[in-house]
Amino acid sequence: MITARDVFAETNPAFCGAVVAQFCSAYQVTRSGLAPATALIYLVVPLAISEDLAPTFDGCNRETGFTLWMGRNPKVSVDLAKKVNSTLEITTAAIRFGCIAGIFKLTLDGGVESTRKTLPAAVTNGVAGGALKRARLLGIWMAGMGSPRAVLEALGVCV
């Protein structure tokens, strides 16, 4: 049996908005209500929706941590800039959609705050479930890094 991937469904603003909301919720719970910086959102969408990177999350949980995950999977940073650049428009559309739909809002200090505690079960199950789980893990792990700067430096970006 040949399986086909619906690229349009995986890159539409509503789906990517749900990915962003999951990331933000997990980040906020871990950092006691602090919203993640918008710059991190542009990293999360390509990392969470990438089926190439999905196997790197196998066996991981909230205790794994960002630096351990990166250490186990150095291929994550290979072509990351290319992935981020290719998803810039998708991510921006997801942020716009999420703000308009009330899923999250922009904070005065440049963060993205989730306004929802949970998403409907229909959204979190099925094909979307894997990407949403990866977004949650990234939210927990990146929050555990202490600052957006630490996350960027772990990826080799000097700020």
PDB file of C-alpha atoms in Angstrom, residues 23-125:
ATOM      1  CA  PHE A  23       4.529  24.589  22.319  1.00  0.00           C
ATOM      2  CA  CYS A  24       3.502  27.806  24.075  1.00  0.00           C
ATOM      3  CA  SER A  25       1.294  26.015  26.617  1.00  0.00           C
ATOM      4  CA  ALA A  26       4.064  23.593  27.558  1.00  0.00           C
ATOM      5  CA  TYR A  27       6.616  26.414  27.733  1.00  0.00           C
ATOM      6  CA  GLN A  28       4.343  28.558  29.928  1.00  0.00           C
ATOM      7  CA  VAL A  29       3.601  25.715  32.358  1.00  0.00           C
ATOM      8  CA  THR A  30       7.313  24.938  32.682  1.00  0.00           C
ATOM      9  CA  ARG A  31       8.379  28.598  33.084  1.00  0.00           C
ATOM     10  CA  SER A  32       5.532  29.598  35.432  1.00  0.00           C
ATOM     11  CA  GLY A  33       3.462  31.602  32.976  1.00  0.00           C
ATOM     12  CA  LEU A  34       6.309  33.186  31.008  1.00  0.00           C
ATOM     13  CA  ALA A  35       5.529  33.242  27.287  1.00  0.00           C
ATOM     14  CA  PRO A  36       8.181  32.018  24.823  1.00  0.00           C
ATOM     15  CA  ALA A  37       9.952  34.552  22.603  1.00  0.00           C
ATOM     16  CA  THR A  38       8.622  34.784  19.054  1.00  0.00           C
ATOM     17  CA  ALA A  39      12.054  33.812  17.709  1.00  0.00           C
ATOM     18  CA  LEU A  40      11.643  30.349  19.248  1.00  0.00           C
ATOM     19  CA  ILE A  41       8.352  29.835  17.408  1.00  0.00           C
ATOM     20  CA  TYR A  42      10.216  30.036  14.111  1.00  0.00           C
ATOM     21  CA  LEU A  43      12.386  27.106  15.280  1.00  0.00           C
ATOM     22  CA  VAL A  44       9.570  24.987  16.666  1.00  0.00           C
ATOM     23  CA  VAL A  45       7.354  24.749  13.593  1.00  0.00           C
ATOM     24  CA  PRO A  46       9.975  23.137  11.316  1.00  0.00           C
ATOM     25  CA  LEU A  47      11.297  20.912  14.118  1.00  0.00           C
ATOM     26  CA  ALA A  48       7.851  19.690  15.179  1.00  0.00           C
ATOM     27  CA  ILE A  49       6.263  19.119  11.761  1.00  0.00           C
ATOM     28  CA  SER A  50       9.338  17.556  10.140  1.00  0.00           C
ATOM     29  CA  GLU A  51       8.759  13.864   9.524  1.00  0.00           C
ATOM     30  CA  ASP A  52      12.520  13.534   8.874  1.00  0.00           C
ATOM     31  CA  LEU A  53      13.208  14.486  12.485  1.00  0.00           C
ATOM     32  CA  ALA A  54      10.295  12.565  14.037  1.00  0.00           C
ATOM     33  CA  PRO A  55      12.439   9.477  14.808  1.00  0.00           C
ATOM     34  CA  THR A  56      14.827  11.646  16.844  1.00  0.00           C
ATOM     35  CA  PHE A  57      12.041  12.069  19.413  1.00  0.00           C
ATOM     36  CA  ASP A  58      11.536   8.314  19.858  1.00  0.00           C
ATOM     37  CA  GLY A  59      12.249   7.309  23.436  1.00  0.00           C
ATOM     38  CA  CYS A  60      12.275  10.926  24.619  1.00  0.00           C
ATOM     39  CA  ASN A  61      10.163  12.375  27.396  1.00  0.00           C
ATOM     40  CA  ARG A  62       9.928  15.611  29.343  1.00  0.00           C
ATOM     41  CA  GLU A  63      13.053  14.689  31.340  1.00  0.00           C
ATOM     42  CA  THR A  64      15.253  14.242  28.254  1.00  0.00           C
ATOM     43  CA  GLY A  65      16.019  17.935  27.852  1.00  0.00           C
ATOM     44  CA  PHE A  66      17.017  19.980  24.835  1.00  0.00           C
ATOM     45  CA  THR A  67      20.798  19.637  25.097  1.00  0.00           C
ATOM     46  CA  LEU A  68      20.664  15.851  25.595  1.00  0.00           C
ATOM     47  CA  TRP A  69      18.293  15.513  22.617  1.00  0.00           C
ATOM     48  CA  MET A  70      20.611  17.676  20.494  1.00  0.00           C
ATOM     49  CA  GLY A  71      23.640  15.681  21.665  1.00  0.00           C
ATOM     50  CA  ARG A  72      22.003  12.405  20.681  1.00  0.00           C
ATOM     51  CA  ASN A  73      20.870  13.812  17.335  1.00  0.00           C
ATOM     52  CA  PRO A  74      23.446  16.184  15.825  1.00  0.00           C
ATOM     53  CA  LYS A  75      21.659  15.879  12.465  1.00  0.00           C
ATOM     54  CA  VAL A  76      18.944  18.168  13.894  1.00  0.00           C
ATOM     55  CA  SER A  77      21.138  21.222  13.345  1.00  0.00           C
ATOM     56  CA  VAL A  78      22.136  20.145   9.815  1.00  0.00           C
ATOM     57  CA  ASP A  79      20.165  22.247   7.331  1.00  0.00           C
ATOM     58  CA  LEU A  80      18.148  23.789  10.183  1.00  0.00           C
ATOM     59  CA  ALA A  81      18.604  27.254   8.678  1.00  0.00           C
ATOM     60  CA  LYS A  82      17.220  25.951   5.393  1.00  0.00           C
ATOM     61  CA  LYS A  83      14.214  24.402   7.173  1.00  0.00           C
ATOM     62  CA  VAL A  84      13.527  27.571   9.138  1.00  0.00           C
ATOM     63  CA  ASN A  85      13.790  29.715   6.001  1.00  0.00           C
ATOM     64  CA  SER A  86      11.487  27.422   4.056  1.00  0.00           C
ATOM     65  CA  THR A  87       8.828  27.603   6.786  1.00  0.00           C
ATOM     66  CA  LEU A  88       9.017  31.351   7.511  1.00  0.00           C
ATOM     67  CA  GLU A  89       5.806  32.160   5.649  1.00  0.00           C
ATOM     68  CA  ILE A  90       3.988  29.145   7.094  1.00  0.00           C
ATOM     69  CA  THR A  91       4.999  30.091  10.630  1.00  0.00           C
ATOM     70  CA  THR A  92       4.055  33.738  10.154  1.00  0.00           C
ATOM     71  CA  ALA A  93       0.658  32.682   8.779  1.00  0.00           C
ATOM     72  CA  ALA A  94       0.193  30.371  11.785  1.00  0.00           C
ATOM     73  CA  ILE A  95       0.966  33.206  14.210  1.00  0.00           C
ATOM     74  CA  ARG A  96      -1.490  35.499  12.407  1.00  0.00           C
ATOM     75  CA  PHE A  97      -4.173  32.812  12.355  1.00  0.00           C
ATOM     76  CA  GLY A  98      -3.651  31.986  16.033  1.00  0.00           C
ATOM     77  CA  CYS A  99      -3.923  35.627  17.062  1.00  0.00           C
ATOM     78  CA  ILE A 100      -7.059  36.190  14.988  1.00  0.00           C
ATOM     79  CA  ALA A 101      -8.658  32.940  16.210  1.00  0.00           C
ATOM     80  CA  GLY A 102      -7.763  33.725  19.833  1.00  0.00           C
ATOM     81  CA  ILE A 103      -5.585  30.628  20.293  1.00  0.00           C
ATOM     82  CA  PHE A 104      -2.714  32.802  21.455  1.00  0.00           C
ATOM     83  CA  LYS A 105      -1.714  36.448  21.658  1.00  0.00           C
ATOM     84  CA  LEU A 106       1.439  38.495  21.320  1.00  0.00           C
ATOM     85  CA  THR A 107       2.802  39.925  24.553  1.00  0.00           C
ATOM     86  CA  LEU A 108       4.279  43.380  25.015  1.00  0.00           C
ATOM     87  CA  ASP A 109       7.790  41.943  25.353  1.00  0.00           C
ATOM     88  CA  GLY A 110       7.625  40.001  22.062  1.00  0.00           C
ATOM     89  CA  GLY A 111       6.423  36.658  23.341  1.00  0.00           C
ATOM     90  CA  VAL A 112       3.621  34.422  22.128  1.00  0.00           C
ATOM     91  CA  GLU A 113       1.225  33.521  24.933  1.00  0.00           C
ATOM     92  CA  SER A 114      -1.162  30.583  24.616  1.00  0.00           C
ATOM     93  CA  THR A 115      -4.681  31.412  25.724  1.00  0.00           C
ATOM     94  CA  ARG A 116      -5.812  27.766  25.743  1.00  0.00           C
ATOM     95  CA  LYS A 117      -4.969  25.104  28.268  1.00  0.00           C
ATOM     96  CA  THR A 118      -5.874  22.241  25.944  1.00  0.00           C
ATOM     97  CA  LEU A 119      -6.896  21.622  22.363  1.00  0.00           C
ATOM     98  CA  PRO A 120      -9.929  19.553  21.370  1.00  0.00           C
ATOM     99  CA  ALA A 121      -9.328  15.787  21.237  1.00  0.00           C
ATOM    100  CA  ALA A 122     -10.083  15.784  17.509  1.00  0.00           C
ATOM    101  CA  VAL A 123      -7.033  17.987  16.997  1.00  0.00           C
ATOM    102  CA  THR A 124      -4.629  16.120  19.264  1.00  0.00           C
ATOM    103  CA  ASN A 125      -5.318  12.610  17.938  1.00  0.00           C
TER     104      ASN A 125
END
